Amino acid sequence: MNCKTLVVLLGPTGVGKTELSLQLAELLGSPVLNADSRQIYRDIAIGTAAPTDEDLARVKHYFVHTLPLDAYYSAAEYEKEVLALLNDLFQKHDTIVLSGGSMMYIDAVTKGIDDIPTVDDETRNLLKRRFEQEGLEPLLEELKLMDPQYYDLVDKKNHKRVIHALEICYMTGKTYTSFRTNTYKQRPFRILQFGLRREREHLFERINARVDLMMLHGLMDEARRVYPLRHLNALNTVGYKELFKVIDGAWELPMAVERIKKNTRVYAKKQMTWYQHDANIHWLDADKMNVSEMLKVIEHEINME
């Protein structure tokens, strides 16, 4: 392993990753690689808490506002593009900062993901139509027949995972299970993962306050602008889903705002559950951590290797 180091800053939504990543990148002379699966898209900056224009002026960012809302993008594509970019950036930098909260995207870079084929448009559209016309139950029964091993494992309420498994079965003639090797991929650089955490009550207070700030900064107007595209996967996201119900006339605005807060808190708990079993993450108290302390921890971990 060479001396090049990827510093990964992760943690639940609202914990405070953005400011710390900016300060760290400034001290290291590094750009920031974004690992948030929704901040990659354009036109939804408020609802995704994307880096502001001021943030982008402070530090060079990658994977922010790069895709239109109707673009298909996956963790596999993210892995491929990040590794190619790191190959170039490490020619000029010894240390690169990657920051975000999308679990699959971070795992794609740090662990690698299985080489599952990219689904073609014809197969994707076929399964999409079937789901819209028939619902989830017939697709579950079909998955049970085609890949009983994955059927036993899959979250049977998560239609995206069920559909994706069937897409692979249809397209390849093989089971989805046959592509899931869960093998860690070696990287030609050192990876240091740092997780920020706060007391749950404090984290939830920050989440609630951030939602209020988003509304103040025009989240409702942003939702109205993208409402005609509400069918897109990029907008199947907390914040927009609830406000679309207001636009439809199904919910009152105060109820939608409270649901956004609740659903964001639920998502934050899912993020923490995902991360808590990863022994490679060095956990830091966000209330006590500053960038100088962070640098000391990084230097310590590098010297320990």
Short mmCIF file of N, CA and C in Angstrom, two decimals, residues 110-286:
data_model
loop_
_atom_site.label_atom_id
_atom_site.label_comp_id
_atom_site.label_asym_id
_atom_site.label_seq_id
_atom_site.Cartn_x
_atom_site.Cartn_y
_atom_site.Cartn_z
N THR A 110 -15.30 2.06 -0.30
CA THR A 110 -14.42 1.51 0.73
C THR A 110 -14.31 -0.01 0.69
N LYS A 111 -15.37 -0.68 0.25
CA LYS A 111 -15.38 -2.14 0.25
C LYS A 111 -15.50 -2.73 -1.14
N GLY A 112 -16.06 -1.94 -2.05
CA GLY A 112 -16.37 -2.47 -3.36
C GLY A 112 -17.72 -3.16 -3.32
N ILE A 113 -18.40 -3.16 -4.44
CA ILE A 113 -19.67 -3.85 -4.52
C ILE A 113 -19.57 -4.92 -5.59
N ASP A 114 -20.45 -5.87 -5.51
CA ASP A 114 -20.42 -6.99 -6.44
C ASP A 114 -20.60 -6.51 -7.88
N ASP A 115 -19.98 -7.22 -8.79
CA ASP A 115 -20.04 -6.86 -10.21
C ASP A 115 -21.35 -7.33 -10.81
N ILE A 116 -22.42 -6.67 -10.40
CA ILE A 116 -23.76 -7.00 -10.90
C ILE A 116 -23.99 -6.25 -12.20
N PRO A 117 -24.46 -6.91 -13.23
CA PRO A 117 -24.64 -6.24 -14.53
C PRO A 117 -25.57 -5.03 -14.44
N THR A 118 -25.29 -4.04 -15.26
CA THR A 118 -26.18 -2.89 -15.37
C THR A 118 -27.44 -3.30 -16.13
N VAL A 119 -28.59 -2.93 -15.58
CA VAL A 119 -29.86 -3.32 -16.18
C VAL A 119 -30.15 -2.47 -17.41
N ASP A 120 -30.54 -3.11 -18.50
CA ASP A 120 -30.86 -2.34 -19.71
C ASP A 120 -32.23 -1.69 -19.58
N ASP A 121 -32.47 -0.68 -20.41
CA ASP A 121 -33.70 0.10 -20.33
C ASP A 121 -34.93 -0.75 -20.58
N GLU A 122 -34.83 -1.69 -21.51
CA GLU A 122 -36.00 -2.52 -21.84
C GLU A 122 -36.45 -3.34 -20.63
N THR A 123 -35.50 -3.96 -19.95
CA THR A 123 -35.85 -4.77 -18.78
C THR A 123 -36.36 -3.89 -17.65
N ARG A 124 -35.71 -2.75 -17.44
CA ARG A 124 -36.13 -1.86 -16.36
C ARG A 124 -37.55 -1.37 -16.60
N ASN A 125 -37.86 -0.98 -17.81
CA ASN A 125 -39.20 -0.47 -18.11
C ASN A 125 -40.25 -1.57 -18.01
N LEU A 126 -39.89 -2.79 -18.39
CA LEU A 126 -40.81 -3.91 -18.28
C LEU A 126 -41.22 -4.17 -16.83
N LEU A 127 -40.23 -4.23 -15.95
CA LEU A 127 -40.52 -4.50 -14.54
C LEU A 127 -41.23 -3.31 -13.88
N LYS A 128 -40.89 -2.11 -14.33
CA LYS A 128 -41.56 -0.92 -13.81
C LYS A 128 -43.05 -0.97 -14.15
N ARG A 129 -43.37 -1.31 -15.40
CA ARG A 129 -44.78 -1.38 -15.82
C ARG A 129 -45.51 -2.47 -15.04
N ARG A 130 -44.86 -3.61 -14.86
CA ARG A 130 -45.50 -4.71 -14.14
C ARG A 130 -45.80 -4.31 -12.70
N PHE A 131 -44.86 -3.62 -12.07
CA PHE A 131 -45.09 -3.18 -10.70
C PHE A 131 -46.26 -2.21 -10.64
N GLU A 132 -46.32 -1.28 -11.58
CA GLU A 132 -47.39 -0.29 -11.60
C GLU A 132 -48.75 -0.94 -11.86
N GLN A 133 -48.78 -1.98 -12.69
CA GLN A 133 -50.04 -2.61 -13.08
C GLN A 133 -50.48 -3.73 -12.11
N GLU A 134 -49.52 -4.47 -11.58
CA GLU A 134 -49.85 -5.66 -10.79
C GLU A 134 -49.58 -5.50 -9.30
N GLY A 135 -48.72 -4.54 -8.94
CA GLY A 135 -48.35 -4.42 -7.54
C GLY A 135 -47.18 -5.32 -7.18
N LEU A 136 -46.85 -5.38 -5.91
CA LEU A 136 -45.64 -6.07 -5.47
C LEU A 136 -45.82 -7.58 -5.29
N GLU A 137 -46.99 -8.03 -4.86
CA GLU A 137 -47.15 -9.43 -4.50
C GLU A 137 -46.83 -10.41 -5.64
N PRO A 138 -47.33 -10.19 -6.86
CA PRO A 138 -46.98 -11.11 -7.95
C PRO A 138 -45.48 -11.15 -8.24
N LEU A 139 -44.81 -10.00 -8.08
CA LEU A 139 -43.37 -9.96 -8.30
C LEU A 139 -42.63 -10.73 -7.22
N LEU A 140 -43.12 -10.65 -6.00
CA LEU A 140 -42.53 -11.43 -4.91
C LEU A 140 -42.66 -12.92 -5.17
N GLU A 141 -43.82 -13.34 -5.63
CA GLU A 141 -44.03 -14.77 -5.92
C GLU A 141 -43.11 -15.23 -7.04
N GLU A 142 -42.89 -14.36 -8.01
CA GLU A 142 -42.01 -14.71 -9.11
C GLU A 142 -40.56 -14.80 -8.64
N LEU A 143 -40.16 -13.87 -7.77
CA LEU A 143 -38.81 -13.92 -7.21
C LEU A 143 -38.60 -15.19 -6.39
N LYS A 144 -39.63 -15.61 -5.69
CA LYS A 144 -39.55 -16.84 -4.89
C LYS A 144 -39.24 -18.05 -5.77
N LEU A 145 -39.80 -18.05 -6.97
CA LEU A 145 -39.56 -19.15 -7.90
C LEU A 145 -38.19 -19.04 -8.57
N MET A 146 -37.80 -17.81 -8.93
CA MET A 146 -36.58 -17.62 -9.72
C MET A 146 -35.32 -17.60 -8.86
N ASP A 147 -35.44 -17.10 -7.64
CA ASP A 147 -34.27 -17.00 -6.76
C ASP A 147 -34.72 -17.15 -5.30
N PRO A 148 -35.05 -18.37 -4.89
CA PRO A 148 -35.58 -18.59 -3.55
C PRO A 148 -34.61 -18.19 -2.44
N GLN A 149 -33.31 -18.27 -2.71
CA GLN A 149 -32.33 -17.91 -1.70
C GLN A 149 -32.39 -16.41 -1.39
N TYR A 150 -32.47 -15.58 -2.44
CA TYR A 150 -32.57 -14.14 -2.19
C TYR A 150 -33.96 -13.78 -1.66
N TYR A 151 -34.97 -14.50 -2.09
CA TYR A 151 -36.32 -14.26 -1.58
C TYR A 151 -36.36 -14.37 -0.06
N ASP A 152 -35.63 -15.34 0.49
CA ASP A 152 -35.61 -15.53 1.94
C ASP A 152 -34.92 -14.38 2.66
N LEU A 153 -34.05 -13.64 1.95
CA LEU A 153 -33.26 -12.58 2.58
C LEU A 153 -33.84 -11.18 2.37
N VAL A 154 -34.50 -10.97 1.25
CA VAL A 154 -34.89 -9.62 0.86
C VAL A 154 -35.95 -9.04 1.79
N ASP A 155 -35.89 -7.71 1.97
CA ASP A 155 -36.94 -6.98 2.66
C ASP A 155 -38.15 -6.97 1.72
N LYS A 156 -39.18 -7.72 2.09
CA LYS A 156 -40.30 -7.94 1.17
C LYS A 156 -41.22 -6.73 1.05
N LYS A 157 -40.94 -5.67 1.79
CA LYS A 157 -41.68 -4.43 1.64
C LYS A 157 -40.91 -3.42 0.79
N ASN A 158 -39.67 -3.75 0.47
CA ASN A 158 -38.83 -2.84 -0.31
C ASN A 158 -38.94 -3.20 -1.79
N HIS A 159 -39.86 -2.56 -2.48
CA HIS A 159 -40.12 -2.93 -3.87
C HIS A 159 -38.92 -2.71 -4.78
N LYS A 160 -38.07 -1.73 -4.46
CA LYS A 160 -36.90 -1.47 -5.30
C LYS A 160 -35.96 -2.66 -5.32
N ARG A 161 -35.73 -3.27 -4.16
CA ARG A 161 -34.81 -4.40 -4.11
C ARG A 161 -35.42 -5.63 -4.77
N VAL A 162 -36.71 -5.82 -4.57
CA VAL A 162 -37.39 -6.95 -5.22
C VAL A 162 -37.31 -6.81 -6.74
N ILE A 163 -37.64 -5.63 -7.23
CA ILE A 163 -37.64 -5.39 -8.67
C ILE A 163 -36.23 -5.52 -9.24
N HIS A 164 -35.24 -4.99 -8.54
CA HIS A 164 -33.87 -5.06 -9.06
C HIS A 164 -33.40 -6.51 -9.17
N ALA A 165 -33.73 -7.32 -8.19
CA ALA A 165 -33.35 -8.73 -8.24
C ALA A 165 -33.99 -9.42 -9.44
N LEU A 166 -35.26 -9.11 -9.68
CA LEU A 166 -35.95 -9.70 -10.84
C LEU A 166 -35.36 -9.19 -12.15
N GLU A 167 -34.97 -7.93 -12.19
CA GLU A 167 -34.34 -7.38 -13.39
C GLU A 167 -33.10 -8.20 -13.76
N ILE A 168 -32.29 -8.50 -12.76
CA ILE A 168 -31.06 -9.27 -13.01
C ILE A 168 -31.41 -10.69 -13.46
N CYS A 169 -32.40 -11.30 -12.82
CA CYS A 169 -32.83 -12.64 -13.23
C CYS A 169 -33.31 -12.66 -14.68
N TYR A 170 -34.13 -11.67 -15.03
CA TYR A 170 -34.67 -11.59 -16.39
C TYR A 170 -33.54 -11.39 -17.41
N MET A 171 -32.63 -10.49 -17.10
CA MET A 171 -31.66 -10.05 -18.08
C MET A 171 -30.55 -11.08 -18.29
N THR A 172 -30.17 -11.79 -17.23
CA THR A 172 -29.01 -12.68 -17.32
C THR A 172 -29.38 -14.16 -17.39
N GLY A 173 -30.60 -14.50 -16.96
CA GLY A 173 -30.97 -15.91 -16.88
C GLY A 173 -30.34 -16.60 -15.69
N LYS A 174 -29.71 -15.84 -14.81
CA LYS A 174 -29.10 -16.38 -13.60
C LYS A 174 -29.79 -15.77 -12.38
N THR A 175 -29.57 -16.37 -11.22
CA THR A 175 -30.15 -15.82 -10.00
C THR A 175 -29.39 -14.56 -9.59
N TYR A 176 -30.09 -13.67 -8.92
CA TYR A 176 -29.44 -12.49 -8.36
C TYR A 176 -28.41 -12.91 -7.32
N THR A 177 -28.71 -13.98 -6.59
CA THR A 177 -27.81 -14.48 -5.55
C THR A 177 -26.44 -14.82 -6.12
N SER A 178 -26.40 -15.34 -7.34
CA SER A 178 -25.13 -15.78 -7.92
C SER A 178 -24.15 -14.63 -8.13
N PHE A 179 -24.66 -13.39 -8.14
CA PHE A 179 -23.79 -12.23 -8.33
C PHE A 179 -23.37 -11.60 -7.00
N ARG A 180 -23.98 -12.05 -5.89
CA ARG A 180 -23.73 -11.43 -4.59
C ARG A 180 -22.65 -12.21 -3.84
N THR A 181 -21.39 -11.81 -4.07
CA THR A 181 -20.27 -12.52 -3.44
C THR A 181 -19.83 -11.89 -2.13
N ASN A 182 -20.17 -10.59 -1.95
CA ASN A 182 -19.79 -9.87 -0.73
C ASN A 182 -18.29 -9.95 -0.44
N THR A 183 -17.50 -9.89 -1.49
CA THR A 183 -16.05 -9.94 -1.35
C THR A 183 -15.47 -8.53 -1.29
N TYR A 184 -14.67 -8.26 -0.25
CA TYR A 184 -14.02 -6.97 -0.16
C TYR A 184 -13.00 -6.82 -1.28
N LYS A 185 -12.99 -5.65 -1.90
CA LYS A 185 -12.01 -5.37 -2.94
C LYS A 185 -10.85 -4.56 -2.38
N GLN A 186 -9.66 -4.96 -2.70
CA GLN A 186 -8.48 -4.23 -2.26
C GLN A 186 -8.34 -2.94 -3.05
N ARG A 187 -7.96 -1.87 -2.36
CA ARG A 187 -7.74 -0.59 -3.01
C ARG A 187 -6.25 -0.24 -2.95
N PRO A 188 -5.74 0.46 -3.96
CA PRO A 188 -4.32 0.82 -3.97
C PRO A 188 -4.02 2.08 -3.16
N PHE A 189 -4.78 2.32 -2.12
CA PHE A 189 -4.57 3.47 -1.24
C PHE A 189 -5.11 3.12 0.14
N ARG A 190 -4.65 3.86 1.12
CA ARG A 190 -5.11 3.67 2.51
C ARG A 190 -6.49 4.31 2.67
N ILE A 191 -7.38 3.66 3.41
CA ILE A 191 -8.70 4.21 3.69
C ILE A 191 -8.85 4.37 5.19
N LEU A 192 -9.16 5.59 5.63
CA LEU A 192 -9.47 5.87 7.03
C LEU A 192 -10.90 6.38 7.11
N GLN A 193 -11.74 5.67 7.84
CA GLN A 193 -13.15 6.05 7.96
C GLN A 193 -13.43 6.62 9.34
N PHE A 194 -14.02 7.80 9.36
CA PHE A 194 -14.37 8.46 10.61
C PHE A 194 -15.87 8.75 10.62
N GLY A 195 -16.53 8.33 11.68
CA GLY A 195 -17.95 8.56 11.82
C GLY A 195 -18.24 9.60 12.88
N LEU A 196 -19.09 10.56 12.54
CA LEU A 196 -19.52 11.57 13.52
C LEU A 196 -20.82 11.11 14.15
N ARG A 197 -20.95 11.28 15.45
CA ARG A 197 -22.20 10.95 16.13
C ARG A 197 -22.47 11.95 17.23
N ARG A 198 -23.74 12.06 17.57
CA ARG A 198 -24.20 12.92 18.65
C ARG A 198 -25.21 12.15 19.48
N GLU A 199 -25.49 12.65 20.65
CA GLU A 199 -26.58 12.08 21.44
C GLU A 199 -27.86 12.16 20.62
N ARG A 200 -28.66 11.10 20.68
CA ARG A 200 -29.83 11.02 19.81
C ARG A 200 -30.74 12.23 19.95
N GLU A 201 -31.01 12.67 21.18
CA GLU A 201 -31.90 13.81 21.38
C GLU A 201 -31.36 15.06 20.70
N HIS A 202 -30.05 15.27 20.83
CA HIS A 202 -29.43 16.44 20.22
C HIS A 202 -29.47 16.34 18.70
N LEU A 203 -29.19 15.14 18.16
CA LEU A 203 -29.24 14.93 16.71
C LEU A 203 -30.64 15.22 16.18
N PHE A 204 -31.66 14.74 16.89
CA PHE A 204 -33.03 14.95 16.43
C PHE A 204 -33.41 16.43 16.49
N GLU A 205 -32.91 17.15 17.48
CA GLU A 205 -33.16 18.59 17.55
C GLU A 205 -32.55 19.30 16.34
N ARG A 206 -31.35 18.88 15.98
CA ARG A 206 -30.68 19.46 14.81
C ARG A 206 -31.45 19.16 13.53
N ILE A 207 -31.95 17.95 13.41
CA ILE A 207 -32.73 17.57 12.23
C ILE A 207 -33.99 18.42 12.14
N ASN A 208 -34.71 18.56 13.24
CA ASN A 208 -35.94 19.36 13.24
C ASN A 208 -35.65 20.80 12.86
N ALA A 209 -34.58 21.36 13.42
CA ALA A 209 -34.22 22.74 13.13
C ALA A 209 -33.81 22.90 11.67
N ARG A 210 -33.14 21.90 11.12
CA ARG A 210 -32.71 21.99 9.72
C ARG A 210 -33.90 21.96 8.77
N VAL A 211 -34.90 21.15 9.09
CA VAL A 211 -36.11 21.12 8.26
C VAL A 211 -36.79 22.47 8.27
N ASP A 212 -36.90 23.09 9.45
CA ASP A 212 -37.49 24.43 9.54
C ASP A 212 -36.71 25.42 8.68
N LEU A 213 -35.38 25.29 8.71
CA LEU A 213 -34.54 26.21 7.93
C LEU A 213 -34.72 25.96 6.43
N MET A 214 -34.87 24.70 6.03
CA MET A 214 -35.12 24.40 4.62
C MET A 214 -36.42 25.04 4.15
N MET A 215 -37.45 24.96 4.99
CA MET A 215 -38.72 25.57 4.62
C MET A 215 -38.58 27.08 4.49
N LEU A 216 -37.82 27.66 5.39
CA LEU A 216 -37.59 29.11 5.37
C LEU A 216 -36.84 29.52 4.11
N HIS A 217 -35.95 28.64 3.63
CA HIS A 217 -35.12 28.96 2.47
C HIS A 217 -35.79 28.61 1.14
N GLY A 218 -37.03 28.09 1.20
CA GLY A 218 -37.77 27.91 -0.04
C GLY A 218 -37.95 26.48 -0.52
N LEU A 219 -37.97 25.53 0.40
CA LEU A 219 -38.15 24.13 0.01
C LEU A 219 -39.50 23.91 -0.68
N MET A 220 -40.54 24.62 -0.23
CA MET A 220 -41.85 24.45 -0.85
C MET A 220 -41.82 24.90 -2.31
N ASP A 221 -41.15 26.01 -2.58
CA ASP A 221 -41.05 26.49 -3.95
C ASP A 221 -40.23 25.52 -4.80
N GLU A 222 -39.18 24.96 -4.21
CA GLU A 222 -38.37 23.99 -4.94
C GLU A 222 -39.20 22.75 -5.29
N ALA A 223 -40.02 22.30 -4.34
CA ALA A 223 -40.88 21.14 -4.59
C ALA A 223 -41.87 21.43 -5.71
N ARG A 224 -42.41 22.64 -5.74
CA ARG A 224 -43.35 23.00 -6.81
C ARG A 224 -42.66 22.98 -8.17
N ARG A 225 -41.40 23.43 -8.21
CA ARG A 225 -40.68 23.48 -9.50
C ARG A 225 -40.46 22.07 -10.07
N VAL A 226 -40.19 21.11 -9.18
CA VAL A 226 -39.88 19.76 -9.68
C VAL A 226 -41.11 18.84 -9.66
N TYR A 227 -42.24 19.35 -9.21
CA TYR A 227 -43.45 18.54 -9.10
C TYR A 227 -43.82 17.81 -10.40
N PRO A 228 -43.67 18.43 -11.57
CA PRO A 228 -44.01 17.71 -12.80
C PRO A 228 -43.15 16.46 -13.03
N LEU A 229 -42.02 16.36 -12.33
CA LEU A 229 -41.12 15.22 -12.48
C LEU A 229 -41.20 14.27 -11.28
N ARG A 230 -42.31 14.35 -10.53
CA ARG A 230 -42.41 13.63 -9.26
C ARG A 230 -42.30 12.11 -9.39
N HIS A 231 -42.50 11.59 -10.60
CA HIS A 231 -42.42 10.15 -10.82
C HIS A 231 -40.98 9.64 -10.85
N LEU A 232 -40.01 10.53 -10.93
CA LEU A 232 -38.61 10.12 -11.07
C LEU A 232 -38.06 9.60 -9.75
N ASN A 233 -37.15 8.63 -9.85
CA ASN A 233 -36.56 8.03 -8.65
C ASN A 233 -35.80 9.05 -7.82
N ALA A 234 -35.17 10.01 -8.46
CA ALA A 234 -34.40 11.02 -7.74
C ALA A 234 -35.27 11.82 -6.77
N LEU A 235 -36.57 11.88 -7.04
CA LEU A 235 -37.48 12.65 -6.19
C LEU A 235 -38.28 11.76 -5.24
N ASN A 236 -37.96 10.48 -5.23
CA ASN A 236 -38.56 9.58 -4.25
C ASN A 236 -37.76 9.71 -2.96
N THR A 237 -37.84 10.90 -2.38
CA THR A 237 -36.92 11.33 -1.33
C THR A 237 -37.68 12.08 -0.25
N VAL A 238 -37.26 11.87 0.99
CA VAL A 238 -37.86 12.60 2.11
C VAL A 238 -37.78 14.10 1.84
N GLY A 239 -38.86 14.79 2.09
CA GLY A 239 -38.94 16.22 1.84
C GLY A 239 -39.82 16.50 0.65
N TYR A 240 -39.50 15.88 -0.47
CA TYR A 240 -40.30 16.08 -1.68
C TYR A 240 -41.57 15.24 -1.65
N LYS A 241 -41.45 13.99 -1.23
CA LYS A 241 -42.63 13.12 -1.20
C LYS A 241 -43.74 13.74 -0.35
N GLU A 242 -43.38 14.29 0.79
CA GLU A 242 -44.39 14.86 1.69
C GLU A 242 -44.98 16.15 1.12
N LEU A 243 -44.14 16.99 0.52
CA LEU A 243 -44.64 18.25 -0.03
C LEU A 243 -45.45 18.03 -1.30
N PHE A 244 -45.17 16.97 -2.04
CA PHE A 244 -45.99 16.66 -3.19
C PHE A 244 -47.43 16.36 -2.76
N LYS A 245 -47.60 15.78 -1.58
CA LYS A 245 -48.95 15.52 -1.06
C LYS A 245 -49.67 16.83 -0.75
N VAL A 246 -48.92 17.84 -0.33
CA VAL A 246 -49.53 19.17 -0.11
C VAL A 246 -49.99 19.74 -1.44
N ILE A 247 -49.14 19.64 -2.45
CA ILE A 247 -49.50 20.15 -3.78
C ILE A 247 -50.70 19.40 -4.34
N ASP A 248 -50.77 18.10 -4.06
CA ASP A 248 -51.92 17.30 -4.51
C ASP A 248 -53.20 17.64 -3.76
N GLY A 249 -53.07 18.35 -2.63
CA GLY A 249 -54.23 18.68 -1.82
C GLY A 249 -54.60 17.63 -0.80
N ALA A 250 -53.73 16.62 -0.62
CA ALA A 250 -54.03 15.53 0.31
C ALA A 250 -53.65 15.87 1.74
N TRP A 251 -52.63 16.70 1.92
CA TRP A 251 -52.15 17.06 3.26
C TRP A 251 -52.10 18.58 3.41
N GLU A 252 -52.22 19.04 4.65
CA GLU A 252 -51.95 20.43 4.97
C GLU A 252 -50.45 20.60 5.18
N LEU A 253 -49.93 21.80 4.96
CA LEU A 253 -48.49 22.04 5.04
C LEU A 253 -47.90 21.72 6.41
N PRO A 254 -48.51 22.17 7.53
CA PRO A 254 -47.92 21.86 8.84
C PRO A 254 -47.75 20.36 9.08
N MET A 255 -48.73 19.57 8.63
CA MET A 255 -48.63 18.12 8.77
C MET A 255 -47.47 17.58 7.95
N ALA A 256 -47.30 18.11 6.74
CA ALA A 256 -46.22 17.63 5.87
C ALA A 256 -44.85 17.94 6.48
N VAL A 257 -44.72 19.12 7.06
CA VAL A 257 -43.44 19.50 7.68
C VAL A 257 -43.10 18.57 8.84
N GLU A 258 -44.10 18.26 9.65
CA GLU A 258 -43.86 17.33 10.76
C GLU A 258 -43.49 15.94 10.26
N ARG A 259 -44.11 15.51 9.16
CA ARG A 259 -43.77 14.21 8.59
C ARG A 259 -42.35 14.21 8.03
N ILE A 260 -41.94 15.33 7.44
CA ILE A 260 -40.56 15.42 6.94
C ILE A 260 -39.58 15.24 8.10
N LYS A 261 -39.86 15.91 9.20
CA LYS A 261 -38.98 15.79 10.37
C LYS A 261 -38.94 14.35 10.86
N LYS A 262 -40.11 13.74 10.98
CA LYS A 262 -40.18 12.37 11.48
C LYS A 262 -39.46 11.41 10.54
N ASN A 263 -39.71 11.51 9.25
CA ASN A 263 -39.10 10.60 8.30
C ASN A 263 -37.59 10.80 8.18
N THR A 264 -37.14 12.03 8.38
CA THR A 264 -35.70 12.28 8.40
C THR A 264 -35.07 11.64 9.63
N ARG A 265 -35.75 11.72 10.75
CA ARG A 265 -35.23 11.08 11.98
C ARG A 265 -35.16 9.56 11.79
N VAL A 266 -36.18 9.00 11.15
CA VAL A 266 -36.18 7.55 10.88
C VAL A 266 -35.00 7.18 9.99
N TYR A 267 -34.75 7.99 8.97
CA TYR A 267 -33.63 7.73 8.07
C TYR A 267 -32.29 7.80 8.82
N ALA A 268 -32.17 8.78 9.71
CA ALA A 268 -30.94 8.91 10.50
C ALA A 268 -30.71 7.66 11.35
N LYS A 269 -31.77 7.10 11.90
CA LYS A 269 -31.63 5.87 12.70
C LYS A 269 -31.20 4.70 11.81
N LYS A 270 -31.71 4.64 10.59
CA LYS A 270 -31.30 3.59 9.67
C LYS A 270 -29.82 3.70 9.33
N GLN A 271 -29.37 4.94 9.14
CA GLN A 271 -27.95 5.15 8.84
C GLN A 271 -27.08 4.64 9.99
N MET A 272 -27.45 4.97 11.21
CA MET A 272 -26.65 4.55 12.36
C MET A 272 -26.66 3.03 12.50
N THR A 273 -27.80 2.41 12.25
CA THR A 273 -27.88 0.95 12.31
C THR A 273 -26.95 0.31 11.29
N TRP A 274 -26.91 0.88 10.10
CA TRP A 274 -26.06 0.37 9.03
C TRP A 274 -24.59 0.43 9.44
N TYR A 275 -24.20 1.56 10.03
CA TYR A 275 -22.80 1.80 10.33
C TYR A 275 -22.29 1.08 11.59
N GLN A 276 -23.18 0.80 12.54
CA GLN A 276 -22.72 0.44 13.87
C GLN A 276 -21.94 -0.86 13.93
N HIS A 277 -22.09 -1.72 12.94
CA HIS A 277 -21.40 -3.01 12.97
C HIS A 277 -20.09 -3.00 12.18
N ASP A 278 -19.71 -1.83 11.66
CA ASP A 278 -18.49 -1.73 10.86
C ASP A 278 -17.31 -1.40 11.77
N ALA A 279 -16.44 -2.37 11.99
CA ALA A 279 -15.31 -2.19 12.90
C ALA A 279 -14.24 -1.27 12.33
N ASN A 280 -14.33 -0.94 11.05
CA ASN A 280 -13.32 -0.09 10.42
C ASN A 280 -13.58 1.40 10.64
N ILE A 281 -14.71 1.74 11.24
CA ILE A 281 -15.06 3.15 11.46
C ILE A 281 -14.55 3.61 12.83
N HIS A 282 -13.83 4.72 12.83
CA HIS A 282 -13.39 5.35 14.08
C HIS A 282 -14.45 6.39 14.45
N TRP A 283 -15.14 6.18 15.55
CA TRP A 283 -16.25 7.06 15.90
C TRP A 283 -15.77 8.26 16.71
N LEU A 284 -16.30 9.43 16.36
CA LEU A 284 -15.91 10.69 16.99
C LEU A 284 -17.14 11.41 17.50
N ASP A 285 -17.01 12.07 18.63
CA ASP A 285 -18.10 12.86 19.21
C ASP A 285 -18.15 14.21 18.50
N ALA A 286 -19.20 14.43 17.73
CA ALA A 286 -19.31 15.66 16.94
C ALA A 286 -19.36 16.90 17.81
#
